[in-house]
XYZ file of N, CA and C in Angstrom:
792
model
N -11.468 9.314 -6.348
C -10.145 9.753 -6.778
C -9.451 10.496 -5.650
N -8.227 10.095 -5.386
C -7.483 10.725 -4.304
C -6.379 11.577 -4.888
N -6.088 12.705 -4.234
C -5.083 13.644 -4.738
C -4.133 14.075 -3.636
N -2.901 14.330 -4.016
C -1.943 14.982 -3.135
C -1.492 16.233 -3.843
N -1.326 17.327 -3.069
C -1.122 18.609 -3.712
C 0.314 19.094 -3.790
N 1.236 18.412 -3.143
C 2.571 18.992 -3.069
C 3.598 18.264 -3.913
N 3.330 17.032 -4.341
C 4.326 16.278 -5.090
C 3.692 15.774 -6.370
N 4.212 16.192 -7.482
C 3.689 15.772 -8.771
C 4.840 15.624 -9.744
N 4.679 14.727 -10.697
C 5.729 14.528 -11.684
C 5.089 14.561 -13.060
N 4.887 15.775 -13.652
C 4.224 15.845 -14.933
C 5.144 15.487 -16.077
N 4.528 15.195 -17.216
C 5.292 14.820 -18.379
C 4.680 15.432 -19.602
N 5.499 16.148 -20.325
C 5.047 16.646 -21.622
C 6.170 16.340 -22.591
N 6.023 15.314 -23.433
C 7.109 14.841 -24.271
C 7.331 15.742 -25.464
N 8.565 16.143 -25.667
C 8.929 16.949 -26.825
C 9.881 16.119 -27.677
N 9.478 15.827 -28.904
C 10.272 14.975 -29.774
C 11.227 15.825 -30.582
N 12.516 15.469 -30.590
C 13.509 16.239 -31.328
C 14.142 15.374 -32.405
N 14.467 15.958 -33.540
C 15.157 15.280 -34.624
C 16.447 16.026 -34.911
N 17.368 15.395 -35.638
C 18.652 16.039 -35.896
C 18.517 17.103 -36.971
N 19.129 18.245 -36.725
C 19.159 19.343 -37.687
C 20.306 20.268 -37.310
N 21.022 20.734 -38.286
C 22.205 21.561 -37.993
C 21.836 22.867 -37.348
N 22.702 23.301 -36.446
C 22.461 24.543 -35.705
C 22.830 25.747 -36.556
N 21.965 26.772 -36.538
C 22.203 27.975 -37.304
C 22.942 28.987 -36.432
N 24.022 29.572 -36.957
C 24.819 30.509 -36.191
C 24.563 31.930 -36.659
N 24.559 32.851 -35.691
C 24.365 34.252 -35.976
C 25.363 35.059 -35.177
N 25.415 36.349 -35.417
C 26.297 37.220 -34.682
C 25.794 37.403 -33.269
N 26.657 37.916 -32.382
C 26.306 38.104 -30.981
C 25.091 38.992 -30.824
N 24.939 39.998 -31.667
C 23.792 40.901 -31.572
C 22.511 40.245 -32.041
N 22.609 39.076 -32.710
C 21.456 38.325 -33.198
C 21.645 36.887 -32.768
N 21.343 36.539 -31.500
C 21.800 35.306 -30.859
C 21.391 34.045 -31.597
N 22.124 32.972 -31.329
C 21.903 31.680 -31.966
C 20.565 31.098 -31.557
N 19.828 30.585 -32.536
C 18.608 29.835 -32.227
C 19.033 28.427 -31.861
N 18.687 27.934 -30.678
C 19.174 26.633 -30.222
C 18.693 25.494 -31.091
N 19.537 24.479 -31.258
C 19.203 23.331 -32.092
C 17.951 22.632 -31.609
N 17.782 22.532 -30.280
C 16.618 21.845 -29.745
C 15.321 22.505 -30.186
N 15.288 23.832 -30.206
C 14.084 24.538 -30.605
C 13.826 24.402 -32.089
N 14.896 24.436 -32.888
C 14.728 24.315 -34.327
C 14.151 22.958 -34.689
N 14.606 21.902 -34.014
C 14.212 20.564 -34.394
C 12.899 20.128 -33.790
N 12.424 20.785 -32.746
C 11.143 20.420 -32.150
C 10.049 20.419 -33.184
N 10.048 21.409 -34.054
C 8.926 21.614 -34.951
C 9.119 20.978 -36.315
N 10.150 20.172 -36.507
C 10.420 19.623 -37.828
C 10.004 18.170 -37.966
N 9.088 17.713 -37.099
C 8.653 16.322 -37.123
C 7.806 16.009 -38.340
N 6.969 16.953 -38.764
C 6.116 16.735 -39.917
C 6.779 17.280 -41.174
N 6.741 16.504 -42.259
C 7.331 16.972 -43.503
C 6.499 18.067 -44.134
N 5.198 18.062 -43.851
C 4.323 19.103 -44.351
C 3.407 19.548 -43.235
N 2.941 20.769 -43.314
C 2.021 21.235 -42.285
C 2.130 22.732 -42.087
N 1.431 23.231 -41.085
C 1.441 24.654 -40.796
C 2.792 25.090 -40.224
N 3.206 26.284 -40.589
C 4.463 26.821 -40.087
C 4.298 27.333 -38.654
N 5.349 27.158 -37.878
C 5.387 27.723 -36.531
C 5.501 29.243 -36.605
N 4.982 29.921 -35.609
C 5.164 31.356 -35.474
C 6.356 31.575 -34.557
N 7.352 32.307 -35.030
C 8.610 32.453 -34.287
C 8.882 33.911 -33.936
N 9.455 34.117 -32.738
C 9.781 35.453 -32.249
C 11.160 35.429 -31.592
N 11.852 36.568 -31.680
C 13.123 36.710 -30.985
C 13.185 38.116 -30.393
N 13.724 38.216 -29.179
C 13.794 39.520 -28.545
C 14.419 39.443 -27.178
N 13.890 40.267 -26.245
C 14.524 40.376 -24.936
C 13.501 40.404 -23.811
N 13.886 39.784 -22.707
C 13.145 39.855 -21.458
C 13.811 40.892 -20.582
N 13.039 41.850 -20.104
C 13.554 42.937 -19.274
C 14.621 43.751 -20.006
N 14.572 43.744 -21.317
C 15.502 44.530 -22.118
C 16.913 44.021 -22.191
N 17.213 42.869 -21.555
C 18.610 42.408 -21.524
C 18.794 40.909 -21.687
N 17.781 40.098 -21.399
C 17.916 38.650 -21.533
C 17.378 38.215 -22.886
N 18.240 37.712 -23.804
C 17.778 37.316 -25.131
C 16.945 36.030 -25.080
N 15.838 36.033 -25.801
C 14.954 34.866 -25.811
C 14.521 34.555 -27.241
N 14.215 33.284 -27.472
C 13.626 32.831 -28.728
C 12.369 32.046 -28.377
N 11.250 32.396 -28.994
C 9.974 31.739 -28.701
C 9.300 31.334 -30.003
N 8.744 30.136 -30.024
C 7.976 29.711 -31.194
C 6.792 28.865 -30.736
N 5.735 28.870 -31.525
C 4.540 28.112 -31.154
C 3.647 27.897 -32.363
N 2.710 26.971 -32.195
C 1.636 26.768 -33.152
C 0.321 27.069 -32.456
N -0.723 27.316 -33.236
C -2.032 27.642 -32.691
C -3.058 26.653 -33.216
N -3.833 26.075 -32.310
C -4.920 25.173 -32.669
C -6.196 25.706 -32.034
N -7.024 26.389 -32.820
C -8.198 27.035 -32.249
C -7.763 28.171 -31.341
N -8.060 28.040 -30.041
C -7.599 29.057 -29.083
C -6.504 28.511 -28.172
N -5.868 27.409 -28.591
C -4.800 26.790 -27.799
C -3.451 27.040 -28.458
N -2.458 27.407 -27.642
C -1.099 27.694 -28.089
C -0.164 26.626 -27.532
N 0.712 26.066 -28.376
C 1.676 25.057 -27.937
C 3.032 25.368 -28.555
N 4.074 25.458 -27.734
C 5.393 25.753 -28.277
C 6.495 25.671 -27.248
N 7.516 26.512 -27.419
C 8.672 26.514 -26.526
C 9.246 27.924 -26.424
N 9.951 28.163 -25.338
C 10.741 29.382 -25.184
C 12.146 28.964 -24.749
N 13.144 29.650 -25.278
C 14.537 29.358 -24.933
C 15.229 30.644 -24.495
N 15.885 30.587 -23.355
C 16.668 31.722 -22.866
C 18.083 31.548 -23.406
N 18.451 32.423 -24.341
C 19.668 32.226 -25.124
C 20.958 32.553 -24.379
N 20.854 33.105 -23.168
C 22.063 33.387 -22.391
C 22.407 32.256 -21.424
N 21.625 31.174 -21.446
C 21.922 30.024 -20.584
C 22.951 29.125 -21.262
N 23.659 28.334 -20.482
C 24.757 27.520 -20.991
C 24.301 26.525 -22.046
N 23.230 25.762 -21.759
C 22.796 24.704 -22.664
C 21.676 25.121 -23.614
N 21.112 26.308 -23.387
C 20.051 26.832 -24.247
C 18.924 25.805 -24.448
N 18.475 25.220 -23.349
C 17.434 24.200 -23.424
C 16.052 24.839 -23.540
N 15.231 24.390 -24.473
C 13.888 24.943 -24.629
C 12.969 24.523 -23.489
N 12.056 25.407 -23.120
C 11.086 25.162 -22.052
C 9.697 25.108 -22.676
N 8.904 24.138 -22.254
C 7.572 23.929 -22.813
C 6.635 25.097 -22.534
N 5.888 25.491 -23.552
C 4.858 26.519 -23.426
C 3.508 25.950 -23.853
N 2.484 26.210 -23.048
C 1.109 25.894 -23.427
C 0.239 27.043 -22.945
N -0.657 27.505 -23.797
C -1.483 28.635 -23.398
C -2.784 28.709 -24.160
N -3.501 29.806 -23.964
C -4.789 30.011 -24.612
C -4.908 31.454 -25.104
N -5.845 31.666 -26.020
C -6.139 32.989 -26.572
C -7.586 33.315 -26.247
N -7.843 34.507 -25.686
C -9.217 34.858 -25.341
C -9.927 35.519 -26.526
N -11.174 35.899 -26.325
C -12.001 36.436 -27.407
C -11.497 37.772 -27.932
N -10.658 38.474 -27.164
C -10.081 39.747 -27.604
C -8.681 39.585 -28.171
N -8.296 38.331 -28.430
C -6.981 37.991 -28.984
C -5.834 38.291 -28.025
N -6.110 38.247 -26.736
C -5.054 38.355 -25.728
C -4.485 36.971 -25.452
N -3.155 36.873 -25.415
C -2.480 35.601 -25.181
C -2.124 35.457 -23.700
N -2.313 34.238 -23.196
C -1.853 33.881 -21.853
C -1.151 32.534 -21.981
N 0.169 32.547 -21.854
C 0.981 31.363 -22.133
C 1.739 30.951 -20.877
N 1.657 29.673 -20.541
C 2.295 29.152 -19.336
C 3.607 28.454 -19.668
N 4.604 28.727 -18.854
C 5.943 28.157 -19.008
C 6.099 27.035 -17.976
N 6.218 25.795 -18.451
C 6.232 24.638 -17.567
C 7.619 24.034 -17.403
N 7.996 23.751 -16.166
C 9.152 22.907 -15.894
C 8.730 21.450 -16.090
N 9.737 20.567 -16.201
C 9.419 19.143 -16.309
C 8.749 18.623 -15.053
N 8.937 19.301 -13.943
C 8.301 18.906 -12.686
C 6.816 19.220 -12.687
N 6.348 20.009 -13.657
C 4.954 20.406 -13.698
C 4.707 21.765 -13.101
N 5.740 22.310 -12.471
C 5.603 23.634 -11.894
C 5.591 24.690 -12.999
N 4.703 25.663 -12.874
C 4.622 26.763 -13.825
C 5.584 27.857 -13.362
N 6.648 28.063 -14.116
C 7.684 29.006 -13.712
C 7.447 30.405 -14.239
N 6.630 30.532 -15.258
C 6.388 31.842 -15.823
C 5.041 31.918 -16.519
N 4.453 33.110 -16.493
C 3.192 33.368 -17.192
C 3.430 34.522 -18.147
N 3.311 34.251 -19.441
C 3.517 35.262 -20.465
C 2.159 35.774 -20.938
N 1.969 37.079 -20.913
C 0.729 37.674 -21.402
C 1.080 38.761 -22.419
N 0.207 38.923 -23.402
C 0.449 39.939 -24.408
C -0.535 39.807 -25.550
N -0.437 40.737 -26.481
C -1.308 40.747 -27.654
C -0.438 41.018 -28.870
N -0.054 39.962 -29.595
C 0.876 40.144 -30.706
C 0.254 40.895 -31.884
N 1.115 41.604 -32.614
C 0.721 42.254 -33.850
C 1.392 41.516 -35.004
N 1.263 42.040 -36.195
C 1.847 41.386 -37.364
C 3.370 41.300 -37.263
N 3.989 42.254 -36.584
C 5.457 42.280 -36.536
C 6.047 42.140 -35.133
N 5.291 42.482 -34.092
C 5.861 42.488 -32.755
C 4.980 41.849 -31.699
N 5.620 41.439 -30.618
C 4.918 40.877 -29.460
C 5.410 41.642 -28.238
N 4.565 42.514 -27.723
C 4.907 43.259 -26.520
C 4.000 42.812 -25.392
N 4.613 42.355 -24.334
C 3.828 41.860 -23.218
C 4.652 41.822 -21.953
N 4.319 40.859 -21.081
C 5.025 40.737 -19.810
C 5.236 39.279 -19.450
N 6.233 39.045 -18.620
C 6.531 37.724 -18.067
C 6.433 37.845 -16.552
N 5.669 36.932 -15.935
C 5.424 37.000 -14.498
C 5.826 35.688 -13.839
N 6.520 35.782 -12.698
C 6.925 34.598 -11.944
C 5.930 34.326 -10.822
N 5.224 33.174 -10.837
C 4.305 32.841 -9.748
C 5.017 32.681 -8.405
N 6.298 32.325 -8.429
C 7.033 32.090 -7.187
C 7.515 33.389 -6.554
N 8.182 34.243 -7.330
C 8.753 35.469 -6.784
C 7.808 36.655 -6.878
N 6.736 36.506 -7.690
C 5.766 37.583 -7.943
C 6.400 38.730 -8.713
N 7.526 38.490 -9.345
C 8.203 39.528 -10.124
C 7.636 39.557 -11.536
N 7.461 40.769 -12.081
C 6.954 40.933 -13.437
C 7.975 41.711 -14.268
N 8.273 41.199 -15.460
C 9.248 41.807 -16.359
C 8.621 42.049 -17.732
N 9.133 43.030 -18.447
C 8.632 43.292 -19.790
C 9.199 42.277 -20.776
N 8.426 41.956 -21.801
C 8.855 41.035 -22.846
C 8.616 41.716 -24.190
N 9.693 41.934 -24.948
C 9.599 42.611 -26.238
C 10.219 41.722 -27.306
N 9.392 41.279 -28.270
C 9.842 40.344 -29.296
C 9.510 40.866 -30.687
N 10.321 40.450 -31.649
C 10.073 40.755 -33.049
C 9.895 39.450 -33.807
N 9.011 39.453 -34.787
C 8.733 38.232 -35.535
C 9.938 37.839 -36.378
N 10.229 36.531 -36.411
C 11.332 35.988 -37.189
C 10.795 35.046 -38.259
N 11.372 35.129 -39.440
C 10.988 34.251 -40.539
C 11.828 32.982 -40.462
N 11.500 32.150 -39.466
C 12.256 30.924 -39.221
C 11.479 29.728 -39.753
N 12.143 28.869 -40.524
C 11.469 27.760 -41.197
C 11.249 26.586 -40.253
N 10.242 26.707 -39.395
C 9.868 25.613 -38.504
C 8.479 25.111 -38.896
N 8.303 23.806 -38.875
C 7.012 23.207 -39.205
C 6.403 22.624 -37.944
N 5.132 22.863 -37.726
C 4.468 22.446 -36.485
C 4.504 20.942 -36.282
N 4.813 20.541 -35.076
C 4.762 19.123 -34.706
C 3.343 18.761 -34.329
N 3.005 17.505 -34.459
C 1.648 17.059 -34.175
C 1.359 17.121 -32.672
N 0.221 17.704 -32.335
C -0.181 17.772 -30.929
C -1.474 16.998 -30.686
N -2.043 16.429 -31.755
C -3.276 15.664 -31.586
C -2.998 14.365 -30.843
N -4.007 13.871 -30.133
C -3.886 12.582 -29.464
C -5.007 11.662 -29.938
N -4.967 10.427 -29.509
C -6.005 9.447 -29.824
C -6.765 9.113 -28.545
N -8.004 8.680 -28.689
C -8.813 8.351 -27.516
C -8.106 7.326 -26.643
N -7.495 6.320 -27.257
C -6.860 5.258 -26.477
C -5.608 5.731 -25.739
N -5.079 6.901 -26.100
C -3.854 7.396 -25.467
C -4.073 8.493 -24.432
N -5.287 8.952 -24.252
C -5.514 10.112 -23.378
C -5.728 9.769 -21.910
N -5.954 8.514 -21.594
C -6.284 8.135 -20.219
C -5.068 8.262 -19.296
N -5.308 8.727 -18.072
C -4.232 8.879 -17.108
C -4.480 10.044 -16.166
N -3.412 10.564 -15.587
C -3.493 11.659 -14.629
C -2.865 12.925 -15.214
N -3.463 14.055 -14.925
C -3.011 15.357 -15.407
C -2.911 16.311 -14.215
N -1.945 17.248 -14.302
C -1.696 18.109 -13.141
C -1.114 19.463 -13.554
N -1.343 20.489 -12.726
C -0.642 21.765 -12.859
C -0.433 22.347 -11.472
N 0.547 23.239 -11.338
C 0.717 23.986 -10.084
C 1.509 25.266 -10.338
N 1.073 26.332 -9.680
C 1.756 27.619 -9.763
C 2.651 27.763 -8.531
N 3.757 27.048 -8.499
C 4.665 26.958 -7.360
C 3.972 26.196 -6.228
N 4.743 25.835 -5.216
C 4.192 25.038 -4.118
C 3.118 25.788 -3.351
N 3.206 27.120 -3.328
C 2.249 27.904 -2.550
C 1.054 28.378 -3.364
N 1.079 28.136 -4.682
C 0.039 28.666 -5.544
C -1.068 27.674 -5.869
N -1.899 28.063 -6.812
C -2.982 27.198 -7.269
C -2.430 25.874 -7.764
N -3.180 24.789 -7.517
C -2.794 23.454 -7.960
C -4.043 22.685 -8.372
N -3.903 21.837 -9.383
C -5.068 21.097 -9.834
C -4.721 19.729 -10.394
N -5.693 18.830 -10.340
C -5.530 17.470 -10.859
C -6.770 17.042 -11.626
N -6.529 16.331 -12.710
C -7.585 15.706 -13.489
C -7.182 14.258 -13.719
N -8.104 13.346 -13.485
C -7.817 11.939 -13.747
C -8.958 11.349 -14.557
N -8.610 10.551 -15.563
C -9.616 9.909 -16.404
C -9.205 8.460 -16.654
N -10.149 7.544 -16.423
C -9.893 6.114 -16.552
C -10.820 5.507 -17.597
N -10.289 4.575 -18.325
C -11.045 3.938 -19.405
C -11.990 2.872 -18.866
N -13.195 2.824 -19.437
C -14.184 1.797 -19.137
C -14.599 1.121 -20.445
N -15.219 -0.047 -20.379
C -15.679 -0.705 -21.612
C -16.772 0.106 -22.323
N -17.023 -0.252 -23.590
C -18.130 0.315 -24.370
C -18.031 1.827 -24.551
N -16.820 2.329 -24.837
C -16.591 3.753 -25.120
C -17.036 4.657 -23.978
N -16.803 4.218 -22.766
C -17.118 5.022 -21.595
C -15.858 5.274 -20.778
N -15.930 6.267 -19.892
C -14.795 6.602 -19.041
C -15.311 7.189 -17.737
N -14.472 7.147 -16.702
C -14.790 7.808 -15.440
C -13.732 8.885 -15.216
N -14.161 10.093 -14.851
C -13.219 11.180 -14.664
C -13.568 11.963 -13.415
N -12.603 12.742 -12.938
C -12.821 13.631 -11.809
C -11.779 14.734 -11.820
N -12.102 15.871 -11.240
C -11.185 17.007 -11.179
C -11.173 17.568 -9.763
N -9.994 17.884 -9.274
C -9.857 18.546 -7.981
C -8.809 19.644 -8.099
N -9.090 20.827 -7.613
C -8.100 21.901 -7.600
C -8.270 22.727 -6.338
N -7.186 23.407 -5.954
C -7.215 24.230 -4.751
C -6.582 25.582 -5.030
N -6.978 26.580 -4.273
C -6.384 27.906 -4.387
C -5.052 27.939 -3.649
N -4.353 29.064 -3.754
C -3.046 29.191 -3.128
C -3.126 29.445 -1.629
N -1.959 29.390 -0.999
C -1.870 29.645 0.441
C -2.199 31.112 0.735
N -2.661 31.438 1.952
C -2.745 30.555 3.129
C -3.982 29.673 3.131
N -5.063 30.092 2.476
C -6.260 29.245 2.423
C -6.136 28.292 1.249
N -6.719 27.116 1.392
C -6.725 26.144 0.309
C -8.181 25.828 -0.018
N -8.863 26.795 -0.645
C -10.254 26.584 -1.008
C -10.355 25.605 -2.177
N -11.408 24.829 -2.178
C -11.507 23.661 -3.047
C -12.539 23.826 -4.160
N -12.154 23.356 -5.357
C -13.092 23.168 -6.469
C -12.996 21.704 -6.860
N -14.118 21.019 -6.889
C -14.061 19.574 -7.125
C -15.230 19.086 -7.962
N -14.909 18.232 -8.921
C -15.905 17.484 -9.684
C -15.723 16.030 -9.289
N -16.689 15.486 -8.563
C -16.580 14.099 -8.110
C -16.560 13.133 -9.295
N -15.936 11.968 -9.085
C -15.842 10.970 -10.142
C -17.216 10.682 -10.744
N -17.269 10.703 -12.070
C -18.524 10.439 -12.762
C -18.220 9.693 -14.062
N -19.176 8.899 -14.505
C -19.021 8.135 -15.734
C -19.610 8.897 -16.912
N -18.851 8.947 -18.002
C -19.279 9.670 -19.193
C -19.099 8.794 -20.426
N -19.741 9.166 -21.513
C -19.501 8.562 -22.818
C -18.331 9.310 -23.458
N -17.369 8.567 -23.996
C -16.178 9.210 -24.557
C -15.782 8.495 -25.850
N -16.183 9.093 -26.964
C -15.864 8.522 -28.275
C -14.871 9.380 -29.052
N -14.617 10.595 -28.554
C -13.641 11.491 -29.183
C -12.678 11.996 -28.113
N -11.781 12.892 -28.490
C -10.769 13.386 -27.550
C -11.232 14.620 -26.787
N -12.535 14.870 -26.751
C -13.058 15.965 -25.943
C -14.475 15.643 -25.500
N -14.913 16.282 -24.429
C -16.284 16.115 -23.967
C -16.724 17.358 -23.211
N -18.023 17.553 -23.148
C -18.611 18.659 -22.386
C -19.400 18.069 -21.226
N -19.247 18.666 -20.055
C -19.873 18.136 -18.845
C -20.663 19.246 -18.155
N -21.862 18.902 -17.684
C -22.714 19.871 -16.989
C -23.100 19.324 -15.626
N -22.928 20.139 -14.589
C -23.326 19.712 -13.252
C -24.843 19.562 -13.208
N -25.305 18.451 -12.704
C -26.743 18.172 -12.710
C -27.526 19.099 -11.792
N -26.884 19.621 -10.742
C -27.584 20.481 -9.791
C -27.294 21.963 -10.007
N -26.722 22.305 -11.179
C -26.413 23.713 -11.470
C -26.610 23.975 -12.959
N -27.640 24.731 -13.298
C -27.963 24.983 -14.699
C -26.891 25.784 -15.431
N -26.142 26.609 -14.689
C -25.175 27.489 -15.336
C -23.732 27.028 -15.166
N -23.521 25.770 -14.784
C -22.161 25.267 -14.592
C -21.874 24.156 -15.603
N -21.196 24.533 -16.655
C -20.840 23.596 -17.718
C -19.414 23.889 -18.164
N -18.667 22.845 -18.496
C -17.294 23.039 -18.957
C -16.940 21.997 -20.008
N -15.912 22.330 -20.776
C -15.433 21.446 -21.833
C -14.016 21.007 -21.517
N -13.737 19.729 -21.743
C -12.391 19.182 -21.553
C -11.877 18.712 -22.909
N -10.712 19.249 -23.309
C -10.085 18.856 -24.569
C -8.722 18.237 -24.287
N -8.488 17.063 -24.855
C -7.230 16.355 -24.640
C -6.323 16.500 -25.861
N -5.048 16.749 -25.574
C -4.023 16.827 -26.601
C -2.901 15.860 -26.235
N -1.870 15.840 -27.046
C -0.736 14.965 -26.773
C 0.061 15.505 -25.594
N -0.197 14.967 -24.405
C 0.560 15.362 -23.227
C -0.089 16.390 -22.334
N -1.265 16.906 -22.681
C -1.921 17.865 -21.806
C -3.417 17.918 -22.096
N -4.144 18.555 -21.182
C -5.588 18.735 -21.333
C -5.945 20.171 -20.996
N -6.960 20.703 -21.663
C -7.434 22.058 -21.426
C -8.875 22.003 -20.937
N -9.141 22.595 -19.781
C -10.487 22.649 -19.210
C -10.947 24.104 -19.236
N -12.093 24.356 -19.874
C -12.605 25.723 -19.984
C -14.115 25.729 -19.764
N -14.590 26.741 -19.038
C -16.020 26.898 -18.820
C -16.714 27.304 -20.121
N -17.955 26.904 -20.270
C -18.742 27.277 -21.445
C -19.906 28.198 -21.104
N -20.248 28.307 -19.810
C -21.368 29.157 -19.369
C -20.984 29.888 -18.080
N -20.179 30.925 -18.205
C -19.749 31.615 -16.999
C -18.669 30.854 -16.264
N -18.547 31.088 -14.958
C -17.460 30.496 -14.169
C -17.978 29.608 -13.030
N -19.180 29.066 -13.187
C -19.756 28.177 -12.167
C -19.787 28.859 -10.801
N -20.229 30.097 -10.775
C -20.264 30.882 -9.546
C -21.100 30.210 -8.472
N -20.519 30.114 -7.273
C -21.232 29.538 -6.140
C -21.117 28.036 -6.009
N -20.516 27.380 -6.988
C -20.407 25.918 -6.929
C -19.161 25.443 -6.192
N -18.147 26.299 -6.092
C -16.878 25.911 -5.491
C -16.492 26.887 -4.384
N -15.369 26.601 -3.702
C -14.869 27.495 -2.671
C -14.447 28.836 -3.250
N -14.276 29.817 -2.403
C -13.943 31.169 -2.853
C -12.684 31.182 -3.718
N -12.829 31.716 -4.935
C -11.743 31.846 -5.918
C -11.233 30.517 -6.458
N -11.824 29.407 -6.053
C -11.395 28.105 -6.559
C -11.995 27.870 -7.942
N -11.253 27.178 -8.806
C -11.700 26.954 -10.178
C -11.131 25.663 -10.730
N -11.873 25.043 -11.645
C -11.345 23.861 -12.338
C -10.765 24.243 -13.694
N -11.009 25.476 -14.120
C -10.492 25.973 -15.393
C -8.973 25.965 -15.380
N -8.359 25.511 -16.469
C -6.902 25.534 -16.525
C -6.321 24.565 -17.530
N -4.994 24.567 -17.595
C -4.245 23.649 -18.460
C -3.551 22.646 -17.557
N -3.779 21.364 -17.830
C -3.252 20.275 -17.004
C -2.292 19.430 -17.834
N -1.090 19.200 -17.341
C -0.128 18.357 -18.030
C -0.299 16.886 -17.637
N -0.116 16.012 -18.590
C -0.239 14.583 -18.301
C 0.980 14.114 -17.510
N 0.723 13.478 -16.378
C 1.814 13.045 -15.500
C 1.955 11.538 -15.403
N 0.915 10.821 -15.785
C 0.978 9.358 -15.665
C -0.028 8.717 -16.576
């Protein structure tokens, strides 16, 4: 498997349906139509969790998401922008219920990292820019907005392809590729690098696996403590270690752990 680290075209499809836009007063900004309709694909299902508040105390935002296990999928909209276009969010929840949510551009670049620990009524955390290294406070209040979660599950026959992430051109970057083989088998490989100035490497060479479901666990044959799980969803994949962080197997600070968007 060959990789290039500077040019990627990721894709995470967000399906929208028609629904009337709800209007509010200036002090309670409008929830954009695109965000409202993202989650209305299923007639029945789990409700989205919705928040409204401010970034840095002055930029109004609306955020909503669904939770599947420890995976978060949703959108954030900056309500002071002209078109109020929603931005894709994908993240994870750790064992202490801390949230780490990534804000993805359509290019695959991660423009923001949201961290925090929500309570029953509020979400207080921070927003960090990988490009500018600027960190801002994020203060949100829960909203009782009638959004229904859209389906994020995928099928085995639809998961094959290339996946990618990058934290700006100078930051961490990673690729995962999986190809279909006969008899419920597949070949996959992962390559990622650390940020500039050094580009230390973490790599899983192409290997053949049995794949009958949308997830698999892989263990390095020459390392007893290096094991990870790959879970595929509609438009992205999540790679997480199951036994530590595979210390000593990769270059300094390099890791295969992460969220990868499907690009091809």
